[in-house]
PDB file of C-alpha atoms in Angstrom:
ATOM      1  CA  MET A  29     139.619 202.426-268.156  1.00 43.00           C
ATOM      2  CA  ALA A  30     140.714 200.163-271.019  1.00 47.00           C
ATOM      3  CA  MET A  31     138.853 196.913-271.599  1.00 50.00           C
ATOM      4  CA  THR A  32     140.539 193.695-270.303  1.00 52.00           C
ATOM      5  CA  SER A  33     139.797 190.475-272.361  1.00 53.00           C
ATOM      6  CA  SER A  34     138.836 187.539-270.198  1.00 56.00           C
ATOM      7  CA  SER A  35     142.205 185.498-270.972  1.00 55.00           C
ATOM      8  CA  GLU A  36     144.031 188.523-269.600  1.00 58.00           C
ATOM      9  CA  LEU A  37     142.020 188.945-266.706  1.00 56.00           C
ATOM     10  CA  GLU A  38     142.515 185.022-265.908  1.00 58.00           C
ATOM     11  CA  SER A  39     146.436 185.766-266.116  1.00 56.00           C
ATOM     12  CA  GLU A  40     146.087 188.714-263.805  1.00 56.00           C
ATOM     13  CA  VAL A  41     144.314 186.218-261.442  1.00 54.00           C
ATOM     14  CA  ARG A  42     147.293 183.853-261.748  1.00 54.00           C
ATOM     15  CA  GLN A  43     150.075 186.204-261.643  1.00 55.00           C
ATOM     16  CA  ALA A  44     149.092 188.907-259.014  1.00 62.00           C
ATOM     17  CA  MET A  45     151.312 189.219-255.869  1.00 84.00           C
ATOM     18  CA  LEU A  46     148.796 190.350-253.345  1.00 95.00           C
ATOM     19  CA  SER A  47     148.006 189.778-249.718  1.00 98.00           C
ATOM     20  CA  GLY A  48     144.414 188.589-248.825  1.00 98.00           C
ATOM     21  CA  ILE A  49     143.069 189.877-245.636  1.00 99.00           C
ATOM     22  CA  ILE A  50     139.645 188.595-243.960  1.00 99.00           C
ATOM     23  CA  LEU A  51     138.140 190.569-241.173  1.00 98.00           C
ATOM     24  CA  ALA A  52     136.520 187.900-238.954  1.00 95.00           C
ATOM     25  CA  GLY A  53     134.558 189.419-236.510  1.00 75.00           C
ATOM     26  CA  GLY A  54     133.236 187.794-233.151  1.00 61.00           C
ATOM     27  CA  PRO A  55     129.939 186.444-231.967  1.00 59.00           C
ATOM     28  CA  ASN A  56     126.818 187.832-233.916  1.00 69.00           C
ATOM     29  CA  ARG A  57     123.585 188.095-232.015  1.00 66.00           C
ATOM     30  CA  ARG A  58     121.397 188.021-235.028  1.00 66.00           C
ATOM     31  CA  MET A  59     123.039 184.655-236.138  1.00 66.00           C
ATOM     32  CA  GLY A  60     122.530 182.835-232.719  1.00 66.00           C
ATOM     33  CA  GLY A  61     125.593 184.176-231.156  1.00 68.00           C
ATOM     34  CA  SER A  62     128.101 182.338-233.507  1.00 74.00           C
ATOM     35  CA  PRO A  63     130.670 184.119-235.719  1.00 86.00           C
ATOM     36  CA  LYS A  64     129.195 184.572-239.257  1.00 91.00           C
ATOM     37  CA  SER A  65     132.609 183.516-240.663  1.00 93.00           C
ATOM     38  CA  LEU A  66     132.199 179.820-239.207  1.00 93.00           C
ATOM     39  CA  LEU A  67     128.499 179.334-240.774  1.00 91.00           C
ATOM     40  CA  ARG A  68     128.545 176.215-242.964  1.00 90.00           C
ATOM     41  CA  PHE A  69     127.961 176.257-246.673  1.00 87.00           C
ATOM     42  CA  GLY A  70     127.800 172.513-247.744  1.00 79.00           C
ATOM     43  CA  GLY A  71     130.927 170.871-246.845  1.00 84.00           C
ATOM     44  CA  GLU A  72     133.099 174.078-245.681  1.00 92.00           C
ATOM     45  CA  SER A  73     132.637 176.969-243.450  1.00 94.00           C
ATOM     46  CA  LEU A  74     132.182 180.661-244.812  1.00 95.00           C
ATOM     47  CA  VAL A  75     135.961 181.318-244.036  1.00 97.00           C
ATOM     48  CA  GLU A  76     137.119 178.327-245.943  1.00 97.00           C
ATOM     49  CA  ARG A  77     135.249 179.255-248.907  1.00 96.00           C
ATOM     50  CA  GLN A  78     136.843 182.787-248.988  1.00 98.00           C
ATOM     51  CA  VAL A  79     140.140 181.532-248.446  1.00 98.00           C
ATOM     52  CA  ARG A  80     139.732 179.146-251.304  1.00 97.00           C
ATOM     53  CA  GLU A  81     138.526 181.861-253.684  1.00 98.00           C
ATOM     54  CA  MET A  82     140.897 184.663-252.631  1.00 98.00           C
ATOM     55  CA  ARG A  83     143.913 182.259-253.103  1.00 97.00           C
ATOM     56  CA  ARG A  84     143.257 182.395-256.809  1.00 96.00           C
ATOM     57  CA  LEU A  85     144.577 186.015-256.655  1.00 96.00           C
ATOM     58  CA  CYS A  86     146.616 186.371-253.305  1.00 97.00           C
ATOM     59  CA  ASP A  87     149.713 184.113-252.596  1.00 94.00           C
ATOM     60  CA  GLU A  88     149.293 185.123-248.738  1.00 97.00           C
ATOM     61  CA  MET A  89     146.359 184.877-246.683  1.00 98.00           C
ATOM     62  CA  ILE A  90     145.752 186.696-243.305  1.00 99.00           C
ATOM     63  CA  VAL A  91     142.649 186.486-241.033  1.00 98.00           C
ATOM     64  CA  VAL A  92     142.178 189.211-238.471  1.00 98.00           C
ATOM     65  CA  THR A  93     140.149 188.202-235.395  1.00 96.00           C
ATOM     66  CA  ASP A  94     140.039 188.680-231.505  1.00 92.00           C
ATOM     67  CA  ASP A  95     139.352 184.955-231.104  1.00 92.00           C
ATOM     68  CA  PRO A  96     142.229 183.056-232.922  1.00 95.00           C
ATOM     69  CA  LEU A  97     141.566 179.520-231.573  1.00 94.00           C
ATOM     70  CA  PRO A  98     138.787 178.426-233.865  1.00 94.00           C
ATOM     71  CA  TYR A  99     140.635 179.725-236.929  1.00 96.00           C
ATOM     72  CA  LEU A 100     143.925 177.888-236.071  1.00 95.00           C
ATOM     73  CA  ARG A 101     142.021 174.423-235.592  1.00 94.00           C
ATOM     74  CA  LEU A 102     140.040 175.102-238.943  1.00 95.00           C
ATOM     75  CA  LEU A 103     142.432 176.678-241.342  1.00 97.00           C
ATOM     76  CA  ASP A 104     145.660 175.461-242.848  1.00 96.00           C
ATOM     77  CA  ARG A 105     148.986 176.529-241.372  1.00 95.00           C
ATOM     78  CA  ASN A 106     149.494 178.765-244.418  1.00 96.00           C
ATOM     79  CA  VAL A 107     146.996 181.137-243.282  1.00 98.00           C
ATOM     80  CA  ARG A 108     148.259 183.740-240.964  1.00 98.00           C
ATOM     81  CA  ILE A 109     146.048 184.359-238.106  1.00 98.00           C
ATOM     82  CA  ILE A 110     146.415 187.860-236.428  1.00 98.00           C
ATOM     83  CA  THR A 111     144.766 189.942-233.820  1.00 96.00           C
ATOM     84  CA  ASP A 112     144.011 193.805-233.805  1.00 95.00           C
ATOM     85  CA  TYR A 113     146.955 196.252-232.489  1.00 94.00           C
ATOM     86  CA  TYR A 114     143.842 198.514-230.641  1.00 94.00           C
ATOM     87  CA  LYS A 115     141.035 197.373-228.185  1.00 90.00           C
ATOM     88  CA  ALA A 116     138.663 199.554-230.239  1.00 87.00           C
ATOM     89  CA  LYS A 117     135.947 197.489-232.128  1.00 89.00           C
ATOM     90  CA  GLY A 118     135.092 198.238-235.668  1.00 93.00           C
ATOM     91  CA  PRO A 119     136.329 197.199-239.350  1.00 95.00           C
ATOM     92  CA  LEU A 120     139.027 199.990-239.348  1.00 97.00           C
ATOM     93  CA  VAL A 121     140.747 198.349-236.485  1.00 97.00           C
ATOM     94  CA  GLY A 122     141.106 195.064-238.703  1.00 97.00           C
ATOM     95  CA  ILE A 123     141.990 196.875-241.706  1.00 98.00           C
ATOM     96  CA  HIS A 124     144.953 198.677-239.735  1.00 98.00           C
ATOM     97  CA  ALA A 125     145.993 195.235-238.417  1.00 98.00           C
ATOM     98  CA  GLY A 126     146.073 193.682-241.604  1.00 98.00           C
ATOM     99  CA  LEU A 127     147.845 196.267-243.604  1.00 99.00           C
ATOM    100  CA  MET A 128     150.237 196.555-240.713  1.00 98.00           C
ATOM    101  CA  LEU A 129     151.211 192.977-241.172  1.00 98.00           C
ATOM    102  CA  ALA A 130     150.895 192.295-244.569  1.00 98.00           C
ATOM    103  CA  THR A 131     154.026 191.302-246.643  1.00 97.00           C
ATOM    104  CA  HIS A 132     152.898 192.641-249.847  1.00 97.00           C
ATOM    105  CA  PRO A 133     152.573 196.486-250.794  1.00 96.00           C
ATOM    106  CA  GLN A 134     149.005 195.941-251.648  1.00 96.00           C
ATOM    107  CA  ALA A 135     145.958 193.897-250.330  1.00 98.00           C
ATOM    108  CA  TRP A 136     142.572 192.672-250.901  1.00 99.00           C
ATOM    109  CA  ILE A 137     140.453 193.298-247.827  1.00 99.00           C
ATOM    110  CA  VAL A 138     136.983 191.695-247.014  1.00 99.00           C
ATOM    111  CA  GLY A 139     134.426 191.179-244.452  1.00 97.00           C
ATOM    112  CA  CYS A 140     133.888 187.594-243.041  1.00 95.00           C
ATOM    113  CA  ASP A 141     130.156 187.547-243.964  1.00 94.00           C
ATOM    114  CA  MET A 142     130.645 187.810-247.780  1.00 96.00           C
ATOM    115  CA  PRO A 143     130.114 184.394-249.418  1.00 95.00           C
ATOM    116  CA  TYR A 144     130.484 185.403-252.917  1.00 96.00           C
ATOM    117  CA  VAL A 145     133.911 187.168-252.841  1.00 98.00           C
ATOM    118  CA  SER A 146     135.341 187.081-256.353  1.00 98.00           C
ATOM    119  CA  ALA A 147     138.946 186.877-257.179  1.00 97.00           C
ATOM    120  CA  ASP A 148     137.972 188.023-260.961  1.00 97.00           C
ATOM    121  CA  ALA A 149     136.402 191.259-259.645  1.00 98.00           C
ATOM    122  CA  ALA A 150     139.325 192.259-257.374  1.00 98.00           C
ATOM    123  CA  ALA A 151     141.655 191.804-260.376  1.00 96.00           C
ATOM    124  CA  VAL A 152     139.526 194.422-262.033  1.00 96.00           C
ATOM    125  CA  GLN A 153     139.771 196.684-258.814  1.00 96.00           C
ATOM    126  CA  ARG A 154     143.601 196.157-259.173  1.00 94.00           C
ATOM    127  CA  GLU A 155     143.792 197.563-262.702  1.00 91.00           C
ATOM    128  CA  THR A 156     142.630 200.742-260.758  1.00 90.00           C
ATOM    129  CA  LEU A 157     144.924 200.392-257.888  1.00 88.00           C
ATOM    130  CA  ARG A 158     147.849 200.398-260.268  1.00 85.00           C
ATOM    131  CA  SER A 159     146.805 203.921-261.628  1.00 84.00           C
ATOM    132  CA  GLY A 160     148.323 205.359-258.571  1.00 86.00           C
ATOM    133  CA  ALA A 161     145.280 205.079-256.126  1.00 95.00           C
ATOM    134  CA  GLN A 162     145.796 204.170-252.435  1.00 97.00           C
ATOM    135  CA  ALA A 163     142.752 202.425-252.503  1.00 98.00           C
ATOM    136  CA  ALA A 164     140.216 200.955-255.278  1.00 98.00           C
ATOM    137  CA  VAL A 165     136.617 200.285-254.157  1.00 98.00           C
ATOM    138  CA  PRO A 166     133.638 198.937-255.866  1.00 98.00           C
ATOM    139  CA  HIS A 167     130.673 201.223-256.463  1.00 98.00           C
ATOM    140  CA  VAL A 168     127.626 198.841-257.218  1.00 97.00           C
ATOM    141  CA  ASN A 169     124.287 198.553-256.480  1.00 93.00           C
ATOM    142  CA  GLY A 170     124.180 202.245-255.915  1.00 94.00           C
ATOM    143  CA  GLY A 171     126.852 202.142-252.941  1.00 96.00           C
ATOM    144  CA  LEU A 172     130.406 201.821-252.013  1.00 97.00           C
ATOM    145  CA  TYR A 173     131.784 198.766-250.674  1.00 98.00           C
ATOM    146  CA  PRO A 174     134.922 199.114-248.878  1.00 98.00           C
ATOM    147  CA  LEU A 175     135.065 195.677-247.612  1.00 98.00           C
ATOM    148  CA  HIS A 176     135.827 193.963-250.982  1.00 98.00           C
ATOM    149  CA  GLY A 177     138.294 196.689-251.563  1.00 98.00           C
ATOM    150  CA  LEU A 178     142.077 196.816-252.792  1.00 98.00           C
ATOM    151  CA  TYR A 179     144.324 199.123-250.394  1.00 98.00           C
ATOM    152  CA  ASP A 180     147.908 200.211-250.460  1.00 97.00           C
ATOM    153  CA  ARG A 181     149.627 199.369-247.116  1.00 97.00           C
ATOM    154  CA  SER A 182     150.262 203.155-247.017  1.00 97.00           C
ATOM    155  CA  CYS A 183     146.707 203.157-245.718  1.00 98.00           C
ATOM    156  CA  ALA A 184     147.734 201.673-242.420  1.00 98.00           C
ATOM    157  CA  GLN A 185     149.327 205.123-241.293  1.00 98.00           C
ATOM    158  CA  ASP A 186     145.971 206.755-241.931  1.00 98.00           C
ATOM    159  CA  ALA A 187     143.837 203.932-240.219  1.00 98.00           C
ATOM    160  CA  ALA A 188     145.983 204.362-237.166  1.00 98.00           C
ATOM    161  CA  LYS A 189     145.248 208.051-236.953  1.00 98.00           C
ATOM    162  CA  LEU A 190     141.520 207.499-237.379  1.00 98.00           C
ATOM    163  CA  ILE A 191     141.321 204.943-234.782  1.00 98.00           C
ATOM    164  CA  GLU A 192     143.329 207.031-232.185  1.00 97.00           C
ATOM    165  CA  SER A 193     140.837 209.732-232.873  1.00 97.00           C
ATOM    166  CA  GLY A 194     137.802 207.447-232.129  1.00 96.00           C
ATOM    167  CA  GLU A 195     136.751 206.695-235.595  1.00 96.00           C
ATOM    168  CA  THR A 196     136.432 202.995-236.591  1.00 95.00           C
ATOM    169  CA  SER A 197     134.299 202.800-239.664  1.00 95.00           C
ATOM    170  CA  ALA A 198     135.691 201.738-242.908  1.00 96.00           C
ATOM    171  CA  THR A 199     134.167 204.350-244.919  1.00 96.00           C
ATOM    172  CA  ALA A 200     135.868 206.989-242.747  1.00 96.00           C
ATOM    173  CA  LEU A 201     139.140 206.031-244.329  1.00 98.00           C
ATOM    174  CA  LEU A 202     138.310 206.933-247.995  1.00 97.00           C
ATOM    175  CA  LYS A 203     137.992 210.414-246.616  1.00 96.00           C
ATOM    176  CA  HIS A 204     141.843 210.419-245.952  1.00 97.00           C
ATOM    177  CA  VAL A 205     143.370 208.593-248.710  1.00 98.00           C
ATOM    178  CA  ALA A 206     143.461 208.858-252.541  1.00 97.00           C
ATOM    179  CA  TRP A 207     141.156 206.448-253.632  1.00 98.00           C
ATOM    180  CA  LYS A 208     139.123 205.412-256.661  1.00 97.00           C
ATOM    181  CA  GLU A 209     135.861 203.805-257.279  1.00 97.00           C
ATOM    182  CA  VAL A 210     135.589 200.860-259.731  1.00 98.00           C
ATOM    183  CA  ARG A 211     132.066 201.366-261.250  1.00 97.00           C
ATOM    184  CA  GLU A 212     129.273 198.644-261.725  1.00 98.00           C
ATOM    185  CA  SER A 213     129.954 198.971-265.498  1.00 97.00           C
ATOM    186  CA  ALA A 214     133.746 197.726-264.947  1.00 97.00           C
ATOM    187  CA  PHE A 215     132.749 194.402-263.674  1.00 98.00           C
ATOM    188  CA  VAL A 216     129.775 193.982-265.820  1.00 97.00           C
ATOM    189  CA  GLU A 217     131.601 194.574-269.081  1.00 96.00           C
ATOM    190  CA  ARG A 218     133.761 191.731-268.197  1.00 96.00           C
ATOM    191  CA  GLY A 219     130.797 189.373-267.678  1.00 97.00           C
ATOM    192  CA  LEU A 220     131.099 189.599-263.898  1.00 98.00           C
ATOM    193  CA  SER A 221     128.342 189.280-261.220  1.00 96.00           C
ATOM    194  CA  ILE A 222     127.954 191.765-258.838  1.00 96.00           C
ATOM    195  CA  ARG A 223     126.600 189.403-256.351  1.00 95.00           C
ATOM    196  CA  PHE A 224     130.099 189.610-254.882  1.00 97.00           C
ATOM    197  CA  VAL A 225     129.392 192.505-252.479  1.00 97.00           C
ATOM    198  CA  ALA A 226     126.469 190.393-250.897  1.00 95.00           C
ATOM    199  CA  ASN A 227     126.760 189.375-247.145  1.00 93.00           C
ATOM    200  CA  VAL A 228     125.136 187.550-244.683  1.00 92.00           C
ATOM    201  CA  ASN A 229     123.286 189.529-241.791  1.00 87.00           C
ATOM    202  CA  THR A 230     120.512 187.545-240.715  1.00 86.00           C
ATOM    203  CA  LYS A 231     119.475 184.031-240.541  1.00 87.00           C
ATOM    204  CA  GLU A 232     116.979 184.849-243.638  1.00 89.00           C
ATOM    205  CA  ASP A 233     119.801 185.973-245.522  1.00 90.00           C
ATOM    206  CA  TYR A 234     121.985 182.973-244.581  1.00 89.00           C
ATOM    207  CA  GLU A 235     118.966 180.533-245.535  1.00 90.00           C
ATOM    208  CA  ALA A 236     118.400 182.440-249.059  1.00 90.00           C
ATOM    209  CA  ILE A 237     122.257 182.218-249.826  1.00 89.00           C
ATOM    210  CA  ARG A 238     122.528 178.652-248.724  1.00 88.00           C
ATOM    211  CA  SER A 239     119.688 177.825-250.853  1.00 86.00           C
ATOM    212  CA  GLU A 240     121.330 179.334-254.134  1.00 85.00           C
ATOM    213  CA  LEU A 241     124.805 177.583-253.224  1.00 81.00           C
ATOM    214  CA  GLU A 242     123.124 174.211-252.201  1.00 77.00           C
ATOM    215  CA  PRO A 243     119.696 174.280-253.133  1.00 60.00           C
ATOM    216  CA  SER A 244     119.068 170.456-252.255  1.00 49.00           C
ATOM    217  CA  MET A 245     119.912 171.029-248.605  1.00 46.00           C
ATOM    218  CA  THR A 246     117.640 172.569-245.940  1.00 45.00           C
ATOM    219  CA  ILE A 247     118.705 175.300-243.305  1.00 43.00           C
ATOM    220  CA  LYS A 248     118.618 172.705-240.562  1.00 42.00           C
ATOM    221  CA  GLU A 249     121.284 170.763-242.309  1.00 43.00           C
ATOM    222  CA  CYS A 250     123.712 173.759-242.339  1.00 42.00           C
ATOM    223  CA  GLU A 251     123.460 174.932-238.680  1.00 47.00           C
ATOM    224  CA  VAL A 252     126.686 175.789-237.173  1.00 43.00           C
ATOM    225  CA  SER A 253     128.217 173.303-235.121  1.00 39.00           C
TER     226      SER A 253
END
């Protein structure tokens, strides 16, 4: 892959026509029963933080959830709130719904528990998607991260077939579409941190990430309301 300068990357971020999709799961037992997307980081929720960053690259924002009301109250009217087509649970169900209703041919899809999503990293991934692949997925820290992936809308058809066969994992989709990995070096060479794949799974994760973002605040000050 040819190197892209920082100025070219910034131009890519400003000019891209792309749908942004956040998969907002339901209550999380390890986080006290509250949705991780509503965790507070300073003066905003995690989902608000994600929307703000993703809008640097996406001119359409979609939140997929089975509980729309909190997001309708929290987010501005330009964020589309949609629900799953299928009753099955799992990230692939949300991926399918988002791709089906996205207005652009391509979409950047993230999980709701990722506080460091990066428009700059997604712009690098989009270079790979333009080579003819149906999906561009980061391969960093020794693993694949289909959430923070870029997908062509054509992947929705394959997702539907998988869901109807009982498969709902995001990684399953990669076995059925033409995808390419975006290696860690592609991000590092552009001076980008690979922290964009980090997520919040436990209260300990939340406290650690919260202290990074707001070192002057304690965990008690940022409890979910």
